[in-house]
Tab-separated table of C-alpha atoms in Angstrom:
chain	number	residue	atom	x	y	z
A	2	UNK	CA	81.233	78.778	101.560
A	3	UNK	CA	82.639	76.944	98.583
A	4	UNK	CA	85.043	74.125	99.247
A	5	UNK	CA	88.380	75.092	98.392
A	6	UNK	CA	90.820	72.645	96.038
A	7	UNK	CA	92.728	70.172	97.302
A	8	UNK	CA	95.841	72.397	97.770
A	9	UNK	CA	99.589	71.560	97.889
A	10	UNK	CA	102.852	73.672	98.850
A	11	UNK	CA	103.088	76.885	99.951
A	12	UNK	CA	104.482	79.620	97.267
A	13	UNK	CA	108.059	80.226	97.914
A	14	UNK	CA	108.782	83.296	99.783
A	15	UNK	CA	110.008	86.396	98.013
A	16	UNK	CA	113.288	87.024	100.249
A	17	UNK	CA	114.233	90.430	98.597
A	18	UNK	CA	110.691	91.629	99.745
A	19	UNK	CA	111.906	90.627	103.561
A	20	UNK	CA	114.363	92.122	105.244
A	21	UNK	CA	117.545	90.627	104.770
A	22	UNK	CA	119.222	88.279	107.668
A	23	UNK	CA	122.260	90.873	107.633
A	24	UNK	CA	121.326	94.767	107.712
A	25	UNK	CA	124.874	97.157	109.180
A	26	UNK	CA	122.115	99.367	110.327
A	27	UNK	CA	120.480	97.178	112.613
A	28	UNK	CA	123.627	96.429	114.944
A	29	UNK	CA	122.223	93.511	116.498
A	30	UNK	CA	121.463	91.735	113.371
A	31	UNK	CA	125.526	91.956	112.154
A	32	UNK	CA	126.579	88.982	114.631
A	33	UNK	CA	123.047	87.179	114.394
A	34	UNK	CA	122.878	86.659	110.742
A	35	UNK	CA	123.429	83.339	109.361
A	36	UNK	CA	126.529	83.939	106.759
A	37	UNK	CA	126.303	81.045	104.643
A	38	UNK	CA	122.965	81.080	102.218
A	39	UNK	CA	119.545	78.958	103.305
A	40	UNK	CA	119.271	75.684	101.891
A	41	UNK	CA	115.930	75.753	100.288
A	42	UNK	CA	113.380	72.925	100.748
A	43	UNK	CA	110.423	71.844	98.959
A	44	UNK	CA	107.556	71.766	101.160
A	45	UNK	CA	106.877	68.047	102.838
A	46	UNK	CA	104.347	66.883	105.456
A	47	UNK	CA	106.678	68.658	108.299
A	48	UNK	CA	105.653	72.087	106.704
A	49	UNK	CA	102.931	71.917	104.958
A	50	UNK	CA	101.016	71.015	108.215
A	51	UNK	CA	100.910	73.286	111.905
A	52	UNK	CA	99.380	73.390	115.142
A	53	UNK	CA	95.639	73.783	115.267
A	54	UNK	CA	94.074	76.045	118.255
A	55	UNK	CA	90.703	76.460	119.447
A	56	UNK	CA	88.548	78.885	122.101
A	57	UNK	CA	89.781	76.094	124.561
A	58	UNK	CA	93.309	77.759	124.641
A	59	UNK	CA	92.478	80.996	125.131
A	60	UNK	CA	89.753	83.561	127.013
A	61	UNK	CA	87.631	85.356	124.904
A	62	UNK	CA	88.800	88.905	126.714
A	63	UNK	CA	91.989	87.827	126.066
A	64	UNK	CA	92.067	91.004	123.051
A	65	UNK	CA	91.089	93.174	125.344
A	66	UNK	CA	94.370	94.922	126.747
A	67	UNK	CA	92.784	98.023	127.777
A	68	UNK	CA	90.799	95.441	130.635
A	69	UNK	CA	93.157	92.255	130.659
A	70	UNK	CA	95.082	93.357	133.164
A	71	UNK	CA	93.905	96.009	134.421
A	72	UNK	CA	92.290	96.487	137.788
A	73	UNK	CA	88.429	95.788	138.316
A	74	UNK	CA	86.960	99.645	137.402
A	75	UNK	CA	90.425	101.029	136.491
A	76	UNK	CA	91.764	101.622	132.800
A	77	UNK	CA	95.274	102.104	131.443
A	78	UNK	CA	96.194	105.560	130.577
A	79	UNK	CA	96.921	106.210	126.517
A	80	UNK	CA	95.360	106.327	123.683
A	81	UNK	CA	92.291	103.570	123.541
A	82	UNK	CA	92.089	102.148	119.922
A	83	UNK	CA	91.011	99.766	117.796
A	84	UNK	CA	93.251	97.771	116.290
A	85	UNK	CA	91.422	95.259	113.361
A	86	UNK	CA	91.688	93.619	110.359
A	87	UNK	CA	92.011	90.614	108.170
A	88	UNK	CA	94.702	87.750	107.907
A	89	UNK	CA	94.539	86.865	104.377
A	90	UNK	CA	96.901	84.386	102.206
A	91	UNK	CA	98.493	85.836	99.222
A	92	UNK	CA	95.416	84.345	96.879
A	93	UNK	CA	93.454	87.012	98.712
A	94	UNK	CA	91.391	84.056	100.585
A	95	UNK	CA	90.806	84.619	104.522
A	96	UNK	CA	92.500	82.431	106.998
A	97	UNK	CA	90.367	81.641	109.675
A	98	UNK	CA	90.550	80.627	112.899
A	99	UNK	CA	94.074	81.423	113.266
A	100	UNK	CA	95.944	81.947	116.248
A	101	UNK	CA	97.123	86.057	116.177
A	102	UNK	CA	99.155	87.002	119.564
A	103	UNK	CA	100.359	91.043	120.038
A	104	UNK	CA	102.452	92.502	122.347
A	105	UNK	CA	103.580	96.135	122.985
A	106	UNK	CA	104.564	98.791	125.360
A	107	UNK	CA	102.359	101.182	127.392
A	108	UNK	CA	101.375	104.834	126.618
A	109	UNK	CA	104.740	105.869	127.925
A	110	UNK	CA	107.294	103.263	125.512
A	111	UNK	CA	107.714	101.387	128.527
A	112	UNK	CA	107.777	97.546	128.358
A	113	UNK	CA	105.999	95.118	131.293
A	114	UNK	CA	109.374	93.185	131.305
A	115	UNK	CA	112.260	92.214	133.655
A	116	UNK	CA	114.526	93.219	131.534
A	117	UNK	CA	113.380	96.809	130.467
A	118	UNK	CA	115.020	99.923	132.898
A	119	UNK	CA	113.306	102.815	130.489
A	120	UNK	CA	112.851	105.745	132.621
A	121	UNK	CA	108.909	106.008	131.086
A	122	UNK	CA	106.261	104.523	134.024
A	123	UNK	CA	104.916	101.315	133.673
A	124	UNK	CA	101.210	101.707	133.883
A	125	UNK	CA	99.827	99.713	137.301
A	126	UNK	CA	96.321	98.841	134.536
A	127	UNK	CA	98.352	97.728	131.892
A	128	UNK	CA	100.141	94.265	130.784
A	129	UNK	CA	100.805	94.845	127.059
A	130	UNK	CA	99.817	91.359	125.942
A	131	UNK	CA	96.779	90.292	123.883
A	132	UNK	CA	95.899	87.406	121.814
A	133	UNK	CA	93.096	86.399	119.265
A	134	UNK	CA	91.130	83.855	117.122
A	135	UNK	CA	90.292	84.910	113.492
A	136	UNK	CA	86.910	84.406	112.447
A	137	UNK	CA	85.639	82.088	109.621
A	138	UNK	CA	86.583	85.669	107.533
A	139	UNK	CA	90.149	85.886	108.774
A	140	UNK	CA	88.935	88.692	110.824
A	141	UNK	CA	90.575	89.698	113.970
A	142	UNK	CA	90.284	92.651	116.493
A	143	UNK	CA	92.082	93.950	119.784
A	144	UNK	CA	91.586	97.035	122.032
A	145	UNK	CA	94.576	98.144	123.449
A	146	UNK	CA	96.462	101.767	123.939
A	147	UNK	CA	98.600	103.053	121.883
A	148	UNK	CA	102.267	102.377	122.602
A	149	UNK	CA	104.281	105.463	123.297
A	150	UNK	CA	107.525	105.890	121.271
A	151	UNK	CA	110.964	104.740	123.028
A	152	UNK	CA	114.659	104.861	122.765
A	153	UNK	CA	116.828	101.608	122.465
A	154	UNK	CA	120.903	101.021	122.496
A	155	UNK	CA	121.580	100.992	118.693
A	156	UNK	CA	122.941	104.669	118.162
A	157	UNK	CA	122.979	106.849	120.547
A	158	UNK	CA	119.883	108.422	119.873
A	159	UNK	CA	117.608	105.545	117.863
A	160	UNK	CA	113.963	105.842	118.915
A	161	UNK	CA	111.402	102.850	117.719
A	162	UNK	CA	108.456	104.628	116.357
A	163	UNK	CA	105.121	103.487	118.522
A	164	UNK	CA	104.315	99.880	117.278
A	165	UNK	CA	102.953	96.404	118.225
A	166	UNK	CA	104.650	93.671	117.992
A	167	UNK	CA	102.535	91.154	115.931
A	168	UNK	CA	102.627	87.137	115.863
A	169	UNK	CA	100.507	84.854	113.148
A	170	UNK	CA	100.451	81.253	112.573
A	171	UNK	CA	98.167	80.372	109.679
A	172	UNK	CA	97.894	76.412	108.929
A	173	UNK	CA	101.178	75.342	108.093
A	174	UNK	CA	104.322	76.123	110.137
A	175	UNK	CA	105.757	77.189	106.887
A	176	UNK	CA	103.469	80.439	107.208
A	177	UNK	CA	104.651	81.310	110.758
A	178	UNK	CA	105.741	85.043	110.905
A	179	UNK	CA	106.222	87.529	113.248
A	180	UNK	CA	105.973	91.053	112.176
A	181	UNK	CA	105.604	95.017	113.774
A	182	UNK	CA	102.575	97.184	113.043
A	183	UNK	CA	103.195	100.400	112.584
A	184	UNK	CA	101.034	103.643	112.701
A	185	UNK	CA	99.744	105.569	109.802
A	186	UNK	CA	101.927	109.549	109.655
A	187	UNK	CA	104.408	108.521	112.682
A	188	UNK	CA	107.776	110.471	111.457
A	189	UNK	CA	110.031	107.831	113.141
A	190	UNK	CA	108.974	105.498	110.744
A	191	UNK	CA	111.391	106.807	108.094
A	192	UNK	CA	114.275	107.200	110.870
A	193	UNK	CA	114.196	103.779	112.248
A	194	UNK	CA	117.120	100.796	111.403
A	195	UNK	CA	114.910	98.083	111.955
A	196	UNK	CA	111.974	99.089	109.544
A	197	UNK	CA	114.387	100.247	107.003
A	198	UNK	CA	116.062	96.504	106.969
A	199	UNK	CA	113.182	96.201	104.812
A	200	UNK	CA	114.700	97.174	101.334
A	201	UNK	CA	111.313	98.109	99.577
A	202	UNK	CA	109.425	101.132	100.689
A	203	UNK	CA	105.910	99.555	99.319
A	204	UNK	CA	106.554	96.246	101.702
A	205	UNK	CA	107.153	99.164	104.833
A	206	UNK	CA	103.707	100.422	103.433
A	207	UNK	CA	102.195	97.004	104.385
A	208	UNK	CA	103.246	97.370	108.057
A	209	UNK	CA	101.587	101.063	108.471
A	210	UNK	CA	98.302	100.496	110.112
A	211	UNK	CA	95.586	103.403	108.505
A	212	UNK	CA	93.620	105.479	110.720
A	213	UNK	CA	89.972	103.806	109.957
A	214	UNK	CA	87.175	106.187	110.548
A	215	UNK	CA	84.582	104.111	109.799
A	216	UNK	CA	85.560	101.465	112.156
A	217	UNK	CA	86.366	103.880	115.677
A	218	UNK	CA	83.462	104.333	118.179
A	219	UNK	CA	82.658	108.141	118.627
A	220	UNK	CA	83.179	109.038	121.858
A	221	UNK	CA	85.088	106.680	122.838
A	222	UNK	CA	87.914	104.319	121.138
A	223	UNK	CA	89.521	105.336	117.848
A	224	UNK	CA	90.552	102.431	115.028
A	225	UNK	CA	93.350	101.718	113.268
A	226	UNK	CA	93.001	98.687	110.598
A	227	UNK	CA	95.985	96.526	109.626
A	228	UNK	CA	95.384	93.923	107.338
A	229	UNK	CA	98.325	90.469	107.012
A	230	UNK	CA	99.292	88.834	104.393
A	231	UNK	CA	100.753	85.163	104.803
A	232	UNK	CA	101.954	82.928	101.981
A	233	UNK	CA	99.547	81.473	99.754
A	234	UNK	CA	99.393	77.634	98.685
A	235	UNK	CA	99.107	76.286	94.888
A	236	UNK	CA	96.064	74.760	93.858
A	237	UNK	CA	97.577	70.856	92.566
A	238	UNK	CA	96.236	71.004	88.918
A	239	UNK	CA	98.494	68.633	88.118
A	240	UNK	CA	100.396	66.334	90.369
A	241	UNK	CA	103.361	67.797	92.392
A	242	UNK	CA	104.319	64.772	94.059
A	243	UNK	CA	103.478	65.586	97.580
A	244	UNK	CA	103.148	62.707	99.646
A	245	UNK	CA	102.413	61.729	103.390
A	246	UNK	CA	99.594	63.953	103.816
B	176	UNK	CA	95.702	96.283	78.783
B	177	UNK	CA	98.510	93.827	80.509
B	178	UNK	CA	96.645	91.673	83.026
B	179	UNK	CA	97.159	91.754	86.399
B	180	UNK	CA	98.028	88.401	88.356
B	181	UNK	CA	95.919	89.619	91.150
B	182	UNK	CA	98.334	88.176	94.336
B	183	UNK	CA	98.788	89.815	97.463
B	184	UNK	CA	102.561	90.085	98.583
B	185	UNK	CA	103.454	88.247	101.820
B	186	UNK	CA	103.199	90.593	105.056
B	187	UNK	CA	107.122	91.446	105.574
B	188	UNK	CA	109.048	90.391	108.524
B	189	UNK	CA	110.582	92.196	111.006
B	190	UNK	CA	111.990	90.792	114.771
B	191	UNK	CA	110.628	89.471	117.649
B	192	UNK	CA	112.514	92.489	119.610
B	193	UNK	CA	114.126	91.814	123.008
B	194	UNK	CA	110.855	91.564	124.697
B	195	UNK	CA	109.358	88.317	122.595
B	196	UNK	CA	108.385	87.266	126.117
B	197	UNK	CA	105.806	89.420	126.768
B	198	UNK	CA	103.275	88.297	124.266
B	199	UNK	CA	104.567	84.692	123.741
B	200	UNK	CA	105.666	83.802	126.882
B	201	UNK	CA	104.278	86.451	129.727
B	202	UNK	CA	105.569	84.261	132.778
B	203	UNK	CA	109.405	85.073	131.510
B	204	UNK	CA	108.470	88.554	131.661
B	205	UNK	CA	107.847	88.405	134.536
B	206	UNK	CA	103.627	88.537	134.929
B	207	UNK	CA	101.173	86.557	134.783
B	208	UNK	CA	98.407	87.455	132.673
B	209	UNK	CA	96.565	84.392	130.778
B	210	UNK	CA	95.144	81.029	132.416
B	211	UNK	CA	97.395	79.228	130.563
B	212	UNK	CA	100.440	80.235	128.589
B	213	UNK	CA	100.318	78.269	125.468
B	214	UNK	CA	103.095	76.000	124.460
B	215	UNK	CA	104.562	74.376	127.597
B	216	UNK	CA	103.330	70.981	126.761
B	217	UNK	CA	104.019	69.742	123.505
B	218	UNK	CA	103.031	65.992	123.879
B	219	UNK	CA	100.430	65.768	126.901
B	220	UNK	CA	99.974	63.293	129.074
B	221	UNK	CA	98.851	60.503	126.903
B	222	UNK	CA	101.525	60.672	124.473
B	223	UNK	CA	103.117	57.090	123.789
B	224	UNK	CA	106.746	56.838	122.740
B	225	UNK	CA	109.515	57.537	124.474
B	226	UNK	CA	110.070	60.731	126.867
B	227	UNK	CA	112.610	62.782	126.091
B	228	UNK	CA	114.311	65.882	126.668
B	229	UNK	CA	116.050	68.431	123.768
B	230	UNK	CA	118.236	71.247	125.263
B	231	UNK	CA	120.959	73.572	124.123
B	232	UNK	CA	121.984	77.260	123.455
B	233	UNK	CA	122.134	79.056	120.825
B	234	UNK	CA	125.365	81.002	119.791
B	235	UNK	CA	126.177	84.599	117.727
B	236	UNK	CA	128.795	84.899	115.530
B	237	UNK	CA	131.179	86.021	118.315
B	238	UNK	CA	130.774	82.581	120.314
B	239	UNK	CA	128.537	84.657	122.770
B	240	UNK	CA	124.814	82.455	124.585
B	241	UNK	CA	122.335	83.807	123.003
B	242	UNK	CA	120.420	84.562	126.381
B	243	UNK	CA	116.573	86.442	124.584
B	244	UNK	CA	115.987	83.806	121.903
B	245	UNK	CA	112.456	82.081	121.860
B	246	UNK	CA	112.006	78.743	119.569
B	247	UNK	CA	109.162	77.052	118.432
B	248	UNK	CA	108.850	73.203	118.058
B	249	UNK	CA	106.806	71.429	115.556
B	250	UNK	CA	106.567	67.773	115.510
B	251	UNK	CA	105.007	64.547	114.515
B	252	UNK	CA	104.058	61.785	117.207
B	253	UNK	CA	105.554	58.598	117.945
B	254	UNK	CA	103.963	57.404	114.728
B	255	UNK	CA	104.723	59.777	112.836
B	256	UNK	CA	101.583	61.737	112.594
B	257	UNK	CA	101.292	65.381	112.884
B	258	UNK	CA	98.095	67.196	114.947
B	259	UNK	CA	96.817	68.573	111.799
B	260	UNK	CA	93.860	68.353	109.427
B	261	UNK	CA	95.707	67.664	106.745
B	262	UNK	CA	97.628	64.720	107.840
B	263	UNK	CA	96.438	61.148	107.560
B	264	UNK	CA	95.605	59.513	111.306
B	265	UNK	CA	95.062	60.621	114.399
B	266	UNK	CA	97.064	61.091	117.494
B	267	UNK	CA	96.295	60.693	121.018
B	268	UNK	CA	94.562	63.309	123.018
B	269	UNK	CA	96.054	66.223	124.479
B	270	UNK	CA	98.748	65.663	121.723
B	271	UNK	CA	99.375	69.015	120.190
B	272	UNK	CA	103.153	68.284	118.929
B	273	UNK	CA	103.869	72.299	119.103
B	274	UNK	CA	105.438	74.292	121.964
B	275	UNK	CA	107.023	77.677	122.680
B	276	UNK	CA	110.441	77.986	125.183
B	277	UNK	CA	112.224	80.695	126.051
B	278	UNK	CA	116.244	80.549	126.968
B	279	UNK	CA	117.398	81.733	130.614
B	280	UNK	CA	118.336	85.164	130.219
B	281	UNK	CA	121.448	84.288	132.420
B	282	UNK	CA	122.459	81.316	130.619
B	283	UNK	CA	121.277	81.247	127.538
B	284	UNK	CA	120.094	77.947	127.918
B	285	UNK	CA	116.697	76.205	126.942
B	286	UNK	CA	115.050	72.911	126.675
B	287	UNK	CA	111.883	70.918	126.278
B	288	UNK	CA	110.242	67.739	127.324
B	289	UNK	CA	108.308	65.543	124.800
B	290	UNK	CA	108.277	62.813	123.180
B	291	UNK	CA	110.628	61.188	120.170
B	292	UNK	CA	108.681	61.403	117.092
B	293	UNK	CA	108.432	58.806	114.730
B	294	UNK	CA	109.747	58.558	110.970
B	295	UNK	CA	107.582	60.703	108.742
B	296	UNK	CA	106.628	60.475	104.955
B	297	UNK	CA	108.273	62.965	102.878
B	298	UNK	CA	108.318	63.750	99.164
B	299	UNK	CA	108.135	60.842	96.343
B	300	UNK	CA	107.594	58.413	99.276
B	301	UNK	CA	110.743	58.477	100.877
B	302	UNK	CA	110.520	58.466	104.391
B	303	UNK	CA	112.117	61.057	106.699
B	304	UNK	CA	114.174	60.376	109.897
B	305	UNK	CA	112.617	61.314	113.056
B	306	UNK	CA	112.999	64.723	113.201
B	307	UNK	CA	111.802	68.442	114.561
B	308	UNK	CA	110.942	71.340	113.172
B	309	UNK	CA	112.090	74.394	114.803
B	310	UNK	CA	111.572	77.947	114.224
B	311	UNK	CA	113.696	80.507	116.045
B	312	UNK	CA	113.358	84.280	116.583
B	313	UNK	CA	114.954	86.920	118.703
B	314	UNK	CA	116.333	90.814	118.694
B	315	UNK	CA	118.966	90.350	115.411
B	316	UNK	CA	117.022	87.771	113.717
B	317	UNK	CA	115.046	89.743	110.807
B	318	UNK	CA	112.938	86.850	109.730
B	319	UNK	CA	112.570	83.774	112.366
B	320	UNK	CA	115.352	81.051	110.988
B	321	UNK	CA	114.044	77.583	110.416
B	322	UNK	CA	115.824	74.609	111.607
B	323	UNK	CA	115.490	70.515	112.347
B	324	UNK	CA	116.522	68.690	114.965
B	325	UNK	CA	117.443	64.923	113.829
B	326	UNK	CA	118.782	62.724	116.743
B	327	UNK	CA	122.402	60.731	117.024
B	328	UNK	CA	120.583	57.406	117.870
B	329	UNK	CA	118.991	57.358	114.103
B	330	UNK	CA	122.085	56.906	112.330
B	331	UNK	CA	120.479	54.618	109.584
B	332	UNK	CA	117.305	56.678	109.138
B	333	UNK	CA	119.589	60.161	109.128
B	334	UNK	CA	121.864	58.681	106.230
B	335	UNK	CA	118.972	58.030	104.552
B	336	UNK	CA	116.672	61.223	105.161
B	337	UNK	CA	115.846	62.849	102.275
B	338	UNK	CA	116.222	67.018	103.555
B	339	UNK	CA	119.588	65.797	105.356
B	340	UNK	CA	120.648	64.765	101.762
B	341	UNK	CA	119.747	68.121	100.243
B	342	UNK	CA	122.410	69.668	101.924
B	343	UNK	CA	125.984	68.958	100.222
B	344	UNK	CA	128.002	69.682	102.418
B	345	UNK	CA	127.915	66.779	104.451
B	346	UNK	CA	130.078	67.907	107.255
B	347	UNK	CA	127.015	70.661	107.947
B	348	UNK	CA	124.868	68.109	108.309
B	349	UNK	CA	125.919	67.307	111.269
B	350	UNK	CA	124.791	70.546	113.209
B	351	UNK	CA	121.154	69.398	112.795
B	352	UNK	CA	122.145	66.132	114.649
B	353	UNK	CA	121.438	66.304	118.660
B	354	UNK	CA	123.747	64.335	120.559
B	355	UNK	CA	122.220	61.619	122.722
B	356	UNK	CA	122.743	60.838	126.765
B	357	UNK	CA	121.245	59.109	129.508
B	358	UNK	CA	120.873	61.272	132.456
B	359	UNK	CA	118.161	59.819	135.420
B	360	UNK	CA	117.686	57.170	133.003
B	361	UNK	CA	116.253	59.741	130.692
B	362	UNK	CA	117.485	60.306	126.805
B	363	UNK	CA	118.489	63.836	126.409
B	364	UNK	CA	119.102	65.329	122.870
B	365	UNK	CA	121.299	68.327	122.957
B	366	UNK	CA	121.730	70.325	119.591
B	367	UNK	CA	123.634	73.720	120.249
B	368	UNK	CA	122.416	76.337	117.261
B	369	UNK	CA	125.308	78.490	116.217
B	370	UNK	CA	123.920	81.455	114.120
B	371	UNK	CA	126.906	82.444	112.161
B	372	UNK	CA	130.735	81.677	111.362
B	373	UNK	CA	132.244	78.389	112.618
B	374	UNK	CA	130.217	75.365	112.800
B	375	UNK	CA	126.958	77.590	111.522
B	376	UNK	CA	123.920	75.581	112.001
B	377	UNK	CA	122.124	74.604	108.638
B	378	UNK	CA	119.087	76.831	108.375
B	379	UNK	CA	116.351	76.158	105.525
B	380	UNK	CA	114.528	78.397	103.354
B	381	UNK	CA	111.419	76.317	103.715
């Protein structure tokens, strides 16, 4: 592998492709939104740089949430898949040996929290919690269940569509992101407040995991791949008066 | 033919949900599932400088705790030296300068132990008052909201910090400022976030 340039600050993040801070929709959002406007920074050592992790934090089964917490011989009930992909920067280059953390309900849309009373069963094999090291190709993969749909107190009769909750780092805390992960033909996609706080339908695309053939084990665990994006950095061909690093 | 840039677009946001806990912080879930939760200890044992404690709440728009917010803190050691690759020095071992806490879901309240971090470098060589990063997300919150944390006792350094400056309103700067007191003969920094209306905390586009 090439050495890459000496790069500076991160690209500025396109805001109207996020949701915004305020969405009517999303009821929870109208007295958590920030009214007055962001005061933008230029990038210095404080976010240009981010914690580092290594296979010291975590166990290497830790991506394995159809066995992490399940009982020696036993297996949650659901759907087993594949979840896998790539965590790339917006220059298309892989981002390696970053820190990716999921989280998600069982089969039945039922949370492994103290604060979740859903009538669904929470599965005695399953804890819902997985985390991850990319590879040197930004590559990443879990095995898990997939999450059963579930209702929530928005309007009356909101349903999330099944989806994992999805945590990235990258290398500089500027990049940090949590996102949802959605699956490829679910009709409460379309239906659901919080996915449609995103304004453009071609950003929703990005969160719609595909069903990948090629990648499911026949007879056995079927694969969805779901690739993230996090903000890219310029390359300094000419100064740009970044200092402290 | 019109060429094509060639860029990816930045995977969008969406919230942390009510149930952050489970994948962040499993223990306030209530389970245990990983040998060690990551986060708890920000400076480790070997840390110089001097111990310290940061606490608060954060607020809605309706004056209401904010009781299923996680935050993130990102920080530089006592000399001013971040755990990174990409930043000149080295710090001590153990020293990651990042950690994860959750608020009480009674109270609303959180807090963290580490250690004050010392002045950093910022742009065009001026150098920034001891500060923290930190990065909050919850149910409401679409994309996490980025925040510092400056402290009281750094009056001289915060008039002259360069990001404090940015911001012209200068009555707004001081809801990055933590207030400083002695309790146990301990310094404790407490900076309550308010999300939205009166006295809304300065949040950066960063």
């Amino acid at each position: 592998m090439s050495t890459p340039p000496k790069q500076g600050e991160f690209y500025q993040r396109d805001r109207r492709w996020h949701p915004p801070a305020l969405s009517q929709d999303y009821k929870t959002s109208v007295t958590r939104s920030p009214q007055l406007p962001l005061i933008s920074l230029e990038n210095t050592a404080s976010e240009i740089t981010g914690p580092v992790f290594g296979h010291n934090d975590i166990a290497t089964a830790d991506n394995d949430l159809l066995t992490n917490f399940a009982q020696p011989g036993e297996s949650p009930i659901g759907e087993r898949i594949i979840v896998h992909g790539r965590v790339l920067d917006e220059n298309a280059r892989p981002v390696p040996n970053t820190l990716v953390e999921i989280w998600q309900a069982n089969a039945s849309g039922r949370y492994r929290h103290k604060k979740d009373s859903y009538l669904g069963s929470l599965d005695a094999n399953f804890g819902g919690c997985g985390r991850t090291l990319t590879d040197e190709n930004g590559c990443y993969h879990f095995r898990t269940v997939k999450p059963g749909a579930y209702p929530w107190r928005n309007r009356v009769n909101d349903w999330r569509p099944a989806h994992i909750h999805v945590s990235v780092f990258g290398t500089g805390f500027a990049q940090r992101m949590i996102t949802q992960l959605y699956f490829e033909g679910d009709p409460l996609i379309a239906r659901c407040p919080i996915v449609n706080t995103i304004p453009d339908p071609e950003a929703v695309e990005m969160l719609i995991a595909r069903l990948d053939m090629n990648a499911t084990i026949p007879l056995d665990t079927i694969a969805y791949r779901f690739d993230i994006v996090l903000r890219g950095r310029r390359s300094t061909l000419f100064e740009n008066r970044l200092e402290g690093n | 033919m019109r060429q094509k840039l060639g860029y990816l677009k930045e995977t969008p946001s969406q919230t942390a949900g009510p149930y952050v806990h489970i994948g962040l912080a499993p223990g306030a879930a209530g389970f245990e599932i990983y040998d060690q939760e990551l986060g708890r200890d920000i400076a480790g044992p070997n840390a110089k400088g001097e111990r310290i404690r940061v606490e608060g709440v954060v607020t809605d728009g309706t004056g209401s705790p904010v009781k299923d917010v996680l935050l993130e803190a990102w920080q530089a050691n006592a000399d001013g030296i971040y755990a990174h690759p990409e930043h000149a020095g080295t710090v001590e071992d153990g020293f990651r300068g990042w950690g994860r806490v959750t608020t009480g879901f009674e109270t609303g309240e959180w807090g963290f132990d580490t250690v004050k971090p010392g002045p950093v470098m910022g742009r065009n060589s001026q150098r920034m008052a001891p500060h923290i990063s930190l990065w909050i997300v919850a149910r409401g919150i679409n994309v996490g909201l980025n925040t510092r944390i400056y402290f009281e006792d750094e009056g001289e350094a915060n008039a002259a910090d360069p990001v404090l400056n940015v911001i012209e309103w200068e009555s707004r700067r001081q809801t990055l400022i933590a207030k400083h007191s002695a309790q146990n003969g301990k310094s404790v920094y407490r900076l309550d976030i308010r999300l939205q209306g009166e006295g809304e905390t300065v949040f950066f586009d960063i």
